[in-house]
Amino acid sequence: MSARIAILDYGMGNLRSAEKAFEHVGATVTVTRDHAVIAEADGLVLPGVGAFPKAMQSVRELGFDGLISARLEQGTPVLGICLGMQLLFESSSELGGAPGLGLLPGTVERLDAPGLKVPEIGWNPVVWRRASELTEGLPNPCPMYHVHSYSPRPAREDDVLGTATYGTEFVSAVERAPLYGTQFHPEKSSEHGLRLLANFTRIAASALRRAA
């Protein structure tokens, strides 16, 4: 049974690339704003490219904030990608600051990269801190493609799944199952990124079987 993945469209995401990547790994994927579709999906993906305050405004206007929280409470796996991962936290300092979804404790701050160009753009190895269904079959460290000026600072060390270094160490992946997030773009990270998306699809399919 193929997992149904809903990619949430709030106007700020690399939607087509993410959709194609999930299709490639065998998911039944829909890019949508339809609450009924999102409510029936086996896994949700919150993508994102751009500025945190504008993104949160769009997420709230579309009613995605309450919907994501409700689906998480039902045990539905959720994956935040890049800005979408940052939105999972309590707040960001970007552009004067804004509150986030508050699903994970912590803040989002500008990269501490003295002497380096910000944003970071390019491949950077991610070191996995622990075993996870999301990273099963991936090397450690694992090169992933990053494009970002900010990164999360989780309040709980247990939420950190992977870190990378750009000037200083930053958090590049988080997990508090069934909630996951990657600062890197798996849909742009070649075979390793596709493996991660396949793992997420499998996690969503497993959750579906448990609910059946």
mmCIF file with all atom_site columns, C-alpha atoms in Angstrom:
data_model
loop_
_atom_site.group_PDB
_atom_site.id
_atom_site.type_symbol
_atom_site.label_atom_id
_atom_site.label_alt_id
_atom_site.label_comp_id
_atom_site.label_asym_id
_atom_site.label_entity_id
_atom_site.label_seq_id
_atom_site.pdbx_PDB_ins_code
_atom_site.Cartn_x
_atom_site.Cartn_y
_atom_site.Cartn_z
_atom_site.occupancy
_atom_site.B_iso_or_equiv
_atom_site.pdbx_formal_charge
_atom_site.auth_seq_id
_atom_site.auth_comp_id
_atom_site.auth_asym_id
_atom_site.auth_atom_id
_atom_site.pdbx_PDB_model_num
ATOM 1   C CA . MET A 1 1   ? 0.000  0.000  0.000  1.00 0.00 ? 1   MET A CA 1
ATOM 2   C CA . SER A 1 2   ? 1.468  3.361  -1.074 1.00 0.00 ? 2   SER A CA 1
ATOM 3   C CA . ALA A 1 3   ? 1.461  6.089  1.565  1.00 0.00 ? 3   ALA A CA 1
ATOM 4   C CA . ARG A 1 4   ? -0.481 9.235  0.713  1.00 0.00 ? 4   ARG A CA 1
ATOM 5   C CA . ILE A 1 5   ? 1.786  12.249 1.254  1.00 0.00 ? 5   ILE A CA 1
ATOM 6   C CA . ALA A 1 6   ? 0.315  15.767 1.359  1.00 0.00 ? 6   ALA A CA 1
ATOM 7   C CA . ILE A 1 7   ? 2.743  18.603 0.624  1.00 0.00 ? 7   ILE A CA 1
ATOM 8   C CA . LEU A 1 8   ? 1.256  21.719 2.194  1.00 0.00 ? 8   LEU A CA 1
ATOM 9   C CA . ASP A 1 9   ? 1.093  24.618 -0.259 1.00 0.00 ? 9   ASP A CA 1
ATOM 10  C CA . TYR A 1 10  ? 1.237  27.974 1.506  1.00 0.00 ? 10  TYR A CA 1
ATOM 11  C CA . GLY A 1 11  ? 2.959  29.762 -1.366 1.00 0.00 ? 11  GLY A CA 1
ATOM 12  C CA . MET A 1 12  ? 6.556  29.512 -0.117 1.00 0.00 ? 12  MET A CA 1
ATOM 13  C CA . GLY A 1 13  ? 8.141  26.222 -1.061 1.00 0.00 ? 13  GLY A CA 1
ATOM 14  C CA . ASN A 1 14  ? 10.060 24.263 -3.649 1.00 0.00 ? 14  ASN A CA 1
ATOM 15  C CA . LEU A 1 15  ? 6.856  22.379 -4.285 1.00 0.00 ? 15  LEU A CA 1
ATOM 16  C CA . ARG A 1 16  ? 7.412  20.745 -7.663 1.00 0.00 ? 16  ARG A CA 1
ATOM 17  C CA . SER A 1 17  ? 10.873 19.427 -6.764 1.00 0.00 ? 17  SER A CA 1
ATOM 18  C CA . ALA A 1 18  ? 9.550  17.921 -3.542 1.00 0.00 ? 18  ALA A CA 1
ATOM 19  C CA . GLU A 1 19  ? 6.551  16.446 -5.339 1.00 0.00 ? 19  GLU A CA 1
ATOM 20  C CA . LYS A 1 20  ? 8.751  14.828 -8.008 1.00 0.00 ? 20  LYS A CA 1
ATOM 21  C CA . ALA A 1 21  ? 11.133 13.427 -5.386 1.00 0.00 ? 21  ALA A CA 1
ATOM 22  C CA . PHE A 1 22  ? 8.303  11.774 -3.442 1.00 0.00 ? 22  PHE A CA 1
ATOM 23  C CA . GLU A 1 23  ? 6.829  10.399 -6.668 1.00 0.00 ? 23  GLU A CA 1
ATOM 24  C CA . HIS A 1 24  ? 10.247 8.953  -7.472 1.00 0.00 ? 24  HIS A CA 1
ATOM 25  C CA . VAL A 1 25  ? 10.288 6.957  -4.222 1.00 0.00 ? 25  VAL A CA 1
ATOM 26  C CA . GLY A 1 26  ? 6.803  5.573  -4.814 1.00 0.00 ? 26  GLY A CA 1
ATOM 27  C CA . ALA A 1 27  ? 4.597  7.814  -2.688 1.00 0.00 ? 27  ALA A CA 1
ATOM 28  C CA . THR A 1 28  ? 1.145  8.938  -3.739 1.00 0.00 ? 28  THR A CA 1
ATOM 29  C CA . VAL A 1 29  ? 1.724  12.669 -3.373 1.00 0.00 ? 29  VAL A CA 1
ATOM 30  C CA . THR A 1 30  ? -0.523 15.734 -3.581 1.00 0.00 ? 30  THR A CA 1
ATOM 31  C CA . VAL A 1 31  ? 0.445  19.394 -3.350 1.00 0.00 ? 31  VAL A CA 1
ATOM 32  C CA . THR A 1 32  ? -2.568 20.945 -1.660 1.00 0.00 ? 32  THR A CA 1
ATOM 33  C CA . ARG A 1 33  ? -4.267 23.575 0.474  1.00 0.00 ? 33  ARG A CA 1
ATOM 34  C CA . ASP A 1 34  ? -7.385 21.445 0.860  1.00 0.00 ? 34  ASP A CA 1
ATOM 35  C CA . HIS A 1 35  ? -8.014 20.662 4.532  1.00 0.00 ? 35  HIS A CA 1
ATOM 36  C CA . ALA A 1 36  ? -9.989 17.535 3.652  1.00 0.00 ? 36  ALA A CA 1
ATOM 37  C CA . VAL A 1 37  ? -7.061 16.130 1.659  1.00 0.00 ? 37  VAL A CA 1
ATOM 38  C CA . ILE A 1 38  ? -4.608 17.022 4.430  1.00 0.00 ? 38  ILE A CA 1
ATOM 39  C CA . ALA A 1 39  ? -6.882 15.407 7.025  1.00 0.00 ? 39  ALA A CA 1
ATOM 40  C CA . GLU A 1 40  ? -6.854 12.111 5.097  1.00 0.00 ? 40  GLU A CA 1
ATOM 41  C CA . ALA A 1 41  ? -3.139 11.993 4.226  1.00 0.00 ? 41  ALA A CA 1
ATOM 42  C CA . ASP A 1 42  ? -0.841 9.404  5.809  1.00 0.00 ? 42  ASP A CA 1
ATOM 43  C CA . GLY A 1 43  ? 2.048  11.868 6.089  1.00 0.00 ? 43  GLY A CA 1
ATOM 44  C CA . LEU A 1 44  ? 2.390  15.653 5.881  1.00 0.00 ? 44  LEU A CA 1
ATOM 45  C CA . VAL A 1 45  ? 5.298  17.652 4.459  1.00 0.00 ? 45  VAL A CA 1
ATOM 46  C CA . LEU A 1 46  ? 5.781  21.319 5.348  1.00 0.00 ? 46  LEU A CA 1
ATOM 47  C CA . PRO A 1 47  ? 8.264  22.741 2.835  1.00 0.00 ? 47  PRO A CA 1
ATOM 48  C CA . GLY A 1 48  ? 9.550  26.279 2.748  1.00 0.00 ? 48  GLY A CA 1
ATOM 49  C CA . VAL A 1 49  ? 11.840 28.777 1.065  1.00 0.00 ? 49  VAL A CA 1
ATOM 50  C CA . GLY A 1 50  ? 11.906 32.435 2.128  1.00 0.00 ? 50  GLY A CA 1
ATOM 51  C CA . ALA A 1 51  ? 11.408 34.510 5.261  1.00 0.00 ? 51  ALA A CA 1
ATOM 52  C CA . PHE A 1 52  ? 10.002 33.084 8.506  1.00 0.00 ? 52  PHE A CA 1
ATOM 53  C CA . PRO A 1 53  ? 7.508  35.877 9.401  1.00 0.00 ? 53  PRO A CA 1
ATOM 54  C CA . LYS A 1 54  ? 5.811  35.866 5.998  1.00 0.00 ? 54  LYS A CA 1
ATOM 55  C CA . ALA A 1 55  ? 5.697  32.063 6.004  1.00 0.00 ? 55  ALA A CA 1
ATOM 56  C CA . MET A 1 56  ? 4.015  31.922 9.411  1.00 0.00 ? 56  MET A CA 1
ATOM 57  C CA . GLN A 1 57  ? 1.494  34.530 8.331  1.00 0.00 ? 57  GLN A CA 1
ATOM 58  C CA . SER A 1 58  ? 0.542  32.378 5.347  1.00 0.00 ? 58  SER A CA 1
ATOM 59  C CA . VAL A 1 59  ? 0.434  29.181 7.422  1.00 0.00 ? 59  VAL A CA 1
ATOM 60  C CA . ARG A 1 60  ? -1.942 30.789 9.918  1.00 0.00 ? 60  ARG A CA 1
ATOM 61  C CA . GLU A 1 61  ? -4.139 32.438 7.295  1.00 0.00 ? 61  GLU A CA 1
ATOM 62  C CA . LEU A 1 62  ? -4.654 29.036 5.648  1.00 0.00 ? 62  LEU A CA 1
ATOM 63  C CA . GLY A 1 63  ? -5.395 27.361 8.988  1.00 0.00 ? 63  GLY A CA 1
ATOM 64  C CA . PHE A 1 64  ? -2.485 24.966 8.648  1.00 0.00 ? 64  PHE A CA 1
ATOM 65  C CA . ASP A 1 65  ? -1.228 25.624 12.189 1.00 0.00 ? 65  ASP A CA 1
ATOM 66  C CA . GLY A 1 66  ? -4.163 23.976 13.929 1.00 0.00 ? 66  GLY A CA 1
ATOM 67  C CA . LEU A 1 67  ? -4.436 21.272 11.286 1.00 0.00 ? 67  LEU A CA 1
ATOM 68  C CA . ILE A 1 68  ? -0.785 20.217 11.647 1.00 0.00 ? 68  ILE A CA 1
ATOM 69  C CA . SER A 1 69  ? -1.127 20.075 15.431 1.00 0.00 ? 69  SER A CA 1
ATOM 70  C CA . ALA A 1 70  ? -4.295 17.993 15.188 1.00 0.00 ? 70  ALA A CA 1
ATOM 71  C CA . ARG A 1 71  ? -2.747 15.502 12.754 1.00 0.00 ? 71  ARG A CA 1
ATOM 72  C CA . LEU A 1 72  ? 0.335  15.153 14.973 1.00 0.00 ? 72  LEU A CA 1
ATOM 73  C CA . GLU A 1 73  ? -1.882 14.359 17.931 1.00 0.00 ? 73  GLU A CA 1
ATOM 74  C CA . GLN A 1 74  ? -3.440 11.599 15.812 1.00 0.00 ? 74  GLN A CA 1
ATOM 75  C CA . GLY A 1 75  ? 0.049  10.139 15.251 1.00 0.00 ? 75  GLY A CA 1
ATOM 76  C CA . THR A 1 76  ? 0.441  11.297 11.661 1.00 0.00 ? 76  THR A CA 1
ATOM 77  C CA . PRO A 1 77  ? 4.112  11.722 10.642 1.00 0.00 ? 77  PRO A CA 1
ATOM 78  C CA . VAL A 1 78  ? 5.059  15.302 9.728  1.00 0.00 ? 78  VAL A CA 1
ATOM 79  C CA . LEU A 1 79  ? 8.268  16.391 7.973  1.00 0.00 ? 79  LEU A CA 1
ATOM 80  C CA . GLY A 1 80  ? 9.419  20.014 7.878  1.00 0.00 ? 80  GLY A CA 1
ATOM 81  C CA . ILE A 1 81  ? 11.968 20.877 5.182  1.00 0.00 ? 81  ILE A CA 1
ATOM 82  C CA . CYS A 1 82  ? 14.331 23.886 5.364  1.00 0.00 ? 82  CYS A CA 1
ATOM 83  C CA . LEU A 1 83  ? 12.142 26.886 6.340  1.00 0.00 ? 83  LEU A CA 1
ATOM 84  C CA . GLY A 1 84  ? 9.391  24.369 7.072  1.00 0.00 ? 84  GLY A CA 1
ATOM 85  C CA . MET A 1 85  ? 11.630 22.814 9.727  1.00 0.00 ? 85  MET A CA 1
ATOM 86  C CA . GLN A 1 86  ? 12.279 26.228 11.264 1.00 0.00 ? 86  GLN A CA 1
ATOM 87  C CA . LEU A 1 87  ? 8.537  26.903 11.496 1.00 0.00 ? 87  LEU A CA 1
ATOM 88  C CA . LEU A 1 88  ? 8.196  23.926 13.855 1.00 0.00 ? 88  LEU A CA 1
ATOM 89  C CA . PHE A 1 89  ? 9.936  25.897 16.621 1.00 0.00 ? 89  PHE A CA 1
ATOM 90  C CA . GLU A 1 90  ? 8.649  28.547 19.012 1.00 0.00 ? 90  GLU A CA 1
ATOM 91  C CA . SER A 1 91  ? 10.057 31.640 17.331 1.00 0.00 ? 91  SER A CA 1
ATOM 92  C CA . SER A 1 92  ? 12.637 33.112 14.952 1.00 0.00 ? 92  SER A CA 1
ATOM 93  C CA . SER A 1 93  ? 14.727 36.275 15.178 1.00 0.00 ? 93  SER A CA 1
ATOM 94  C CA . GLU A 1 94  ? 14.526 36.792 11.403 1.00 0.00 ? 94  GLU A CA 1
ATOM 95  C CA . LEU A 1 95  ? 13.340 40.225 10.224 1.00 0.00 ? 95  LEU A CA 1
ATOM 96  C CA . GLY A 1 96  ? 12.606 41.452 13.730 1.00 0.00 ? 96  GLY A CA 1
ATOM 97  C CA . GLY A 1 97  ? 11.236 38.158 14.979 1.00 0.00 ? 97  GLY A CA 1
ATOM 98  C CA . ALA A 1 98  ? 8.026  36.169 14.790 1.00 0.00 ? 98  ALA A CA 1
ATOM 99  C CA . PRO A 1 99  ? 6.357  33.309 16.692 1.00 0.00 ? 99  PRO A CA 1
ATOM 100 C CA . GLY A 1 100 ? 6.380  29.856 15.093 1.00 0.00 ? 100 GLY A CA 1
ATOM 101 C CA . LEU A 1 101 ? 4.202  26.778 15.434 1.00 0.00 ? 101 LEU A CA 1
ATOM 102 C CA . GLY A 1 102 ? 5.685  25.921 18.828 1.00 0.00 ? 102 GLY A CA 1
ATOM 103 C CA . LEU A 1 103 ? 5.685  22.172 18.175 1.00 0.00 ? 103 LEU A CA 1
ATOM 104 C CA . LEU A 1 104 ? 9.300  21.950 19.345 1.00 0.00 ? 104 LEU A CA 1
ATOM 105 C CA . PRO A 1 105 ? 10.848 24.108 22.099 1.00 0.00 ? 105 PRO A CA 1
ATOM 106 C CA . GLY A 1 106 ? 13.603 26.407 20.923 1.00 0.00 ? 106 GLY A CA 1
ATOM 107 C CA . THR A 1 107 ? 14.336 29.357 18.668 1.00 0.00 ? 107 THR A CA 1
ATOM 108 C CA . VAL A 1 108 ? 15.675 29.957 15.168 1.00 0.00 ? 108 VAL A CA 1
ATOM 109 C CA . GLU A 1 109 ? 18.747 32.199 14.911 1.00 0.00 ? 109 GLU A CA 1
ATOM 110 C CA . ARG A 1 110 ? 21.072 33.485 12.201 1.00 0.00 ? 110 ARG A CA 1
ATOM 111 C CA . LEU A 1 111 ? 23.983 31.210 11.352 1.00 0.00 ? 111 LEU A CA 1
ATOM 112 C CA . ASP A 1 112 ? 27.076 31.901 13.431 1.00 0.00 ? 112 ASP A CA 1
ATOM 113 C CA . ALA A 1 113 ? 29.584 31.693 10.579 1.00 0.00 ? 113 ALA A CA 1
ATOM 114 C CA . PRO A 1 114 ? 32.368 34.261 11.115 1.00 0.00 ? 114 PRO A CA 1
ATOM 115 C CA . GLY A 1 115 ? 34.347 34.917 7.966  1.00 0.00 ? 115 GLY A CA 1
ATOM 116 C CA . LEU A 1 116 ? 32.002 32.865 5.775  1.00 0.00 ? 116 LEU A CA 1
ATOM 117 C CA . LYS A 1 117 ? 29.324 33.956 3.323  1.00 0.00 ? 117 LYS A CA 1
ATOM 118 C CA . VAL A 1 118 ? 25.752 33.727 4.564  1.00 0.00 ? 118 VAL A CA 1
ATOM 119 C CA . PRO A 1 119 ? 23.544 32.164 3.289  1.00 0.00 ? 119 PRO A CA 1
ATOM 120 C CA . GLU A 1 120 ? 25.329 28.856 3.234  1.00 0.00 ? 120 GLU A CA 1
ATOM 121 C CA . ILE A 1 121 ? 24.756 27.316 -0.200 1.00 0.00 ? 121 ILE A CA 1
ATOM 122 C CA . GLY A 1 122 ? 26.024 23.857 -1.056 1.00 0.00 ? 122 GLY A CA 1
ATOM 123 C CA . TRP A 1 123 ? 26.805 20.376 0.149  1.00 0.00 ? 123 TRP A CA 1
ATOM 124 C CA . ASN A 1 124 ? 27.654 19.866 3.806  1.00 0.00 ? 124 ASN A CA 1
ATOM 125 C CA . PRO A 1 125 ? 28.035 16.550 5.674  1.00 0.00 ? 125 PRO A CA 1
ATOM 126 C CA . VAL A 1 126 ? 25.441 15.906 8.373  1.00 0.00 ? 126 VAL A CA 1
ATOM 127 C CA . VAL A 1 127 ? 26.506 13.868 11.401 1.00 0.00 ? 127 VAL A CA 1
ATOM 128 C CA . TRP A 1 128 ? 23.686 11.727 12.792 1.00 0.00 ? 128 TRP A CA 1
ATOM 129 C CA . ARG A 1 129 ? 23.549 11.821 16.579 1.00 0.00 ? 129 ARG A CA 1
ATOM 130 C CA . ARG A 1 130 ? 21.518 8.616  16.966 1.00 0.00 ? 130 ARG A CA 1
ATOM 131 C CA . ALA A 1 131 ? 19.741 5.890  15.082 1.00 0.00 ? 131 ALA A CA 1
ATOM 132 C CA . SER A 1 132 ? 16.427 6.807  13.469 1.00 0.00 ? 132 SER A CA 1
ATOM 133 C CA . GLU A 1 133 ? 13.931 5.308  11.058 1.00 0.00 ? 133 GLU A CA 1
ATOM 134 C CA . LEU A 1 134 ? 14.275 8.543  9.061  1.00 0.00 ? 134 LEU A CA 1
ATOM 135 C CA . THR A 1 135 ? 17.992 8.019  8.425  1.00 0.00 ? 135 THR A CA 1
ATOM 136 C CA . GLU A 1 136 ? 18.042 4.236  8.053  1.00 0.00 ? 136 GLU A CA 1
ATOM 137 C CA . GLY A 1 137 ? 20.511 3.148  5.383  1.00 0.00 ? 137 GLY A CA 1
ATOM 138 C CA . LEU A 1 138 ? 22.289 6.510  5.186  1.00 0.00 ? 138 LEU A CA 1
ATOM 139 C CA . PRO A 1 139 ? 26.035 6.945  5.771  1.00 0.00 ? 139 PRO A CA 1
ATOM 140 C CA . ASN A 1 140 ? 27.304 8.824  8.808  1.00 0.00 ? 140 ASN A CA 1
ATOM 141 C CA . PRO A 1 141 ? 28.343 11.518 8.097  1.00 0.00 ? 141 PRO A CA 1
ATOM 142 C CA . CYS A 1 142 ? 26.044 12.053 5.129  1.00 0.00 ? 142 CYS A CA 1
ATOM 143 C CA . PRO A 1 143 ? 26.435 14.859 2.542  1.00 0.00 ? 143 PRO A CA 1
ATOM 144 C CA . MET A 1 144 ? 23.230 16.869 2.135  1.00 0.00 ? 144 MET A CA 1
ATOM 145 C CA . TYR A 1 145 ? 22.445 20.065 0.199  1.00 0.00 ? 145 TYR A CA 1
ATOM 146 C CA . HIS A 1 146 ? 21.875 23.189 2.315  1.00 0.00 ? 146 HIS A CA 1
ATOM 147 C CA . VAL A 1 147 ? 20.604 26.672 1.399  1.00 0.00 ? 147 VAL A CA 1
ATOM 148 C CA . HIS A 1 148 ? 19.974 28.784 4.509  1.00 0.00 ? 148 HIS A CA 1
ATOM 149 C CA . SER A 1 149 ? 20.886 31.805 6.610  1.00 0.00 ? 149 SER A CA 1
ATOM 150 C CA . TYR A 1 150 ? 19.202 30.626 9.823  1.00 0.00 ? 150 TYR A CA 1
ATOM 151 C CA . SER A 1 151 ? 19.087 27.401 11.796 1.00 0.00 ? 151 SER A CA 1
ATOM 152 C CA . PRO A 1 152 ? 17.177 26.152 14.841 1.00 0.00 ? 152 PRO A CA 1
ATOM 153 C CA . ARG A 1 153 ? 18.531 26.019 18.353 1.00 0.00 ? 153 ARG A CA 1
ATOM 154 C CA . PRO A 1 154 ? 16.451 23.341 20.047 1.00 0.00 ? 154 PRO A CA 1
ATOM 155 C CA . ALA A 1 155 ? 15.915 23.699 23.775 1.00 0.00 ? 155 ALA A CA 1
ATOM 156 C CA . ARG A 1 156 ? 16.019 19.913 24.169 1.00 0.00 ? 156 ARG A CA 1
ATOM 157 C CA . GLU A 1 157 ? 19.139 18.012 23.188 1.00 0.00 ? 157 GLU A CA 1
ATOM 158 C CA . ASP A 1 158 ? 16.964 14.912 22.725 1.00 0.00 ? 158 ASP A CA 1
ATOM 159 C CA . ASP A 1 159 ? 15.258 16.587 19.739 1.00 0.00 ? 159 ASP A CA 1
ATOM 160 C CA . VAL A 1 160 ? 18.535 16.891 17.799 1.00 0.00 ? 160 VAL A CA 1
ATOM 161 C CA . LEU A 1 161 ? 18.927 14.174 15.152 1.00 0.00 ? 161 LEU A CA 1
ATOM 162 C CA . GLY A 1 162 ? 21.805 15.563 13.092 1.00 0.00 ? 162 GLY A CA 1
ATOM 163 C CA . THR A 1 163 ? 24.305 18.424 13.031 1.00 0.00 ? 163 THR A CA 1
ATOM 164 C CA . ALA A 1 164 ? 26.580 20.020 10.458 1.00 0.00 ? 164 ALA A CA 1
ATOM 165 C CA . THR A 1 165 ? 29.282 22.672 10.665 1.00 0.00 ? 165 THR A CA 1
ATOM 166 C CA . TYR A 1 166 ? 29.478 25.990 8.826  1.00 0.00 ? 166 TYR A CA 1
ATOM 167 C CA . GLY A 1 167 ? 31.823 28.194 10.808 1.00 0.00 ? 167 GLY A CA 1
ATOM 168 C CA . THR A 1 168 ? 30.287 26.691 13.928 1.00 0.00 ? 168 THR A CA 1
ATOM 169 C CA . GLU A 1 169 ? 28.137 23.628 14.489 1.00 0.00 ? 169 GLU A CA 1
ATOM 170 C CA . PHE A 1 170 ? 24.428 23.985 13.744 1.00 0.00 ? 170 PHE A CA 1
ATOM 171 C CA . VAL A 1 171 ? 21.426 21.677 13.980 1.00 0.00 ? 171 VAL A CA 1
ATOM 172 C CA . SER A 1 172 ? 20.503 20.258 10.576 1.00 0.00 ? 172 SER A CA 1
ATOM 173 C CA . ALA A 1 173 ? 17.942 17.589 11.501 1.00 0.00 ? 173 ALA A CA 1
ATOM 174 C CA . VAL A 1 174 ? 15.477 17.119 14.355 1.00 0.00 ? 174 VAL A CA 1
ATOM 175 C CA . GLU A 1 175 ? 13.179 14.346 15.458 1.00 0.00 ? 175 GLU A CA 1
ATOM 176 C CA . ARG A 1 176 ? 10.489 13.915 18.058 1.00 0.00 ? 176 ARG A CA 1
ATOM 177 C CA . ALA A 1 177 ? 8.571  11.160 16.323 1.00 0.00 ? 177 ALA A CA 1
ATOM 178 C CA . PRO A 1 178 ? 6.203  11.424 14.566 1.00 0.00 ? 178 PRO A CA 1
ATOM 179 C CA . LEU A 1 179 ? 7.594  14.945 14.000 1.00 0.00 ? 179 LEU A CA 1
ATOM 180 C CA . TYR A 1 180 ? 10.733 15.319 11.874 1.00 0.00 ? 180 TYR A CA 1
ATOM 181 C CA . GLY A 1 181 ? 12.645 18.205 10.316 1.00 0.00 ? 181 GLY A CA 1
ATOM 182 C CA . THR A 1 182 ? 15.616 18.783 8.043  1.00 0.00 ? 182 THR A CA 1
ATOM 183 C CA . GLN A 1 183 ? 17.438 22.061 7.496  1.00 0.00 ? 183 GLN A CA 1
ATOM 184 C CA . PHE A 1 184 ? 18.870 20.607 4.281  1.00 0.00 ? 184 PHE A CA 1
ATOM 185 C CA . HIS A 1 185 ? 16.840 19.925 1.142  1.00 0.00 ? 185 HIS A CA 1
ATOM 186 C CA . PRO A 1 186 ? 16.454 16.144 0.704  1.00 0.00 ? 186 PRO A CA 1
ATOM 187 C CA . GLU A 1 187 ? 14.786 16.699 -2.667 1.00 0.00 ? 187 GLU A CA 1
ATOM 188 C CA . LYS A 1 188 ? 18.044 18.323 -3.869 1.00 0.00 ? 188 LYS A CA 1
ATOM 189 C CA . SER A 1 189 ? 20.395 15.875 -2.133 1.00 0.00 ? 189 SER A CA 1
ATOM 190 C CA . SER A 1 190 ? 20.692 13.149 -4.766 1.00 0.00 ? 190 SER A CA 1
ATOM 191 C CA . GLU A 1 191 ? 20.400 9.491  -3.747 1.00 0.00 ? 191 GLU A CA 1
ATOM 192 C CA . HIS A 1 192 ? 20.848 10.140 -0.022 1.00 0.00 ? 192 HIS A CA 1
ATOM 193 C CA . GLY A 1 193 ? 18.026 12.676 0.013  1.00 0.00 ? 193 GLY A CA 1
ATOM 194 C CA . LEU A 1 194 ? 15.774 10.303 -1.908 1.00 0.00 ? 194 LEU A CA 1
ATOM 195 C CA . ARG A 1 195 ? 16.561 7.561  0.605  1.00 0.00 ? 195 ARG A CA 1
ATOM 196 C CA . LEU A 1 196 ? 15.483 9.848  3.444  1.00 0.00 ? 196 LEU A CA 1
ATOM 197 C CA . LEU A 1 197 ? 12.213 10.675 1.660  1.00 0.00 ? 197 LEU A CA 1
ATOM 198 C CA . ALA A 1 198 ? 11.646 6.975  1.013  1.00 0.00 ? 198 ALA A CA 1
ATOM 199 C CA . ASN A 1 199 ? 12.197 6.338  4.719  1.00 0.00 ? 199 ASN A CA 1
ATOM 200 C CA . PHE A 1 200 ? 9.646  9.021  5.615  1.00 0.00 ? 200 PHE A CA 1
ATOM 201 C CA . THR A 1 201 ? 7.179  7.487  3.170  1.00 0.00 ? 201 THR A CA 1
ATOM 202 C CA . ARG A 1 202 ? 7.707  4.104  4.821  1.00 0.00 ? 202 ARG A CA 1
ATOM 203 C CA . ILE A 1 203 ? 7.196  5.663  8.270  1.00 0.00 ? 203 ILE A CA 1
ATOM 204 C CA . ALA A 1 204 ? 3.884  7.128  7.033  1.00 0.00 ? 204 ALA A CA 1
ATOM 205 C CA . ALA A 1 205 ? 2.826  3.767  5.578  1.00 0.00 ? 205 ALA A CA 1
ATOM 206 C CA . SER A 1 206 ? 3.648  2.050  8.878  1.00 0.00 ? 206 SER A CA 1
ATOM 207 C CA . ALA A 1 207 ? 1.561  4.591  10.770 1.00 0.00 ? 207 ALA A CA 1
ATOM 208 C CA . LEU A 1 208 ? -1.300 3.889  8.362  1.00 0.00 ? 208 LEU A CA 1
ATOM 209 C CA . ARG A 1 209 ? -1.081 0.142  9.015  1.00 0.00 ? 209 ARG A CA 1
ATOM 210 C CA . ARG A 1 210 ? -1.058 0.658  12.770 1.00 0.00 ? 210 ARG A CA 1
ATOM 211 C CA . ALA A 1 211 ? -4.170 2.851  12.502 1.00 0.00 ? 211 ALA A CA 1
ATOM 212 C CA . ALA A 1 212 ? -5.995 0.331  10.319 1.00 0.00 ? 212 ALA A CA 1
#
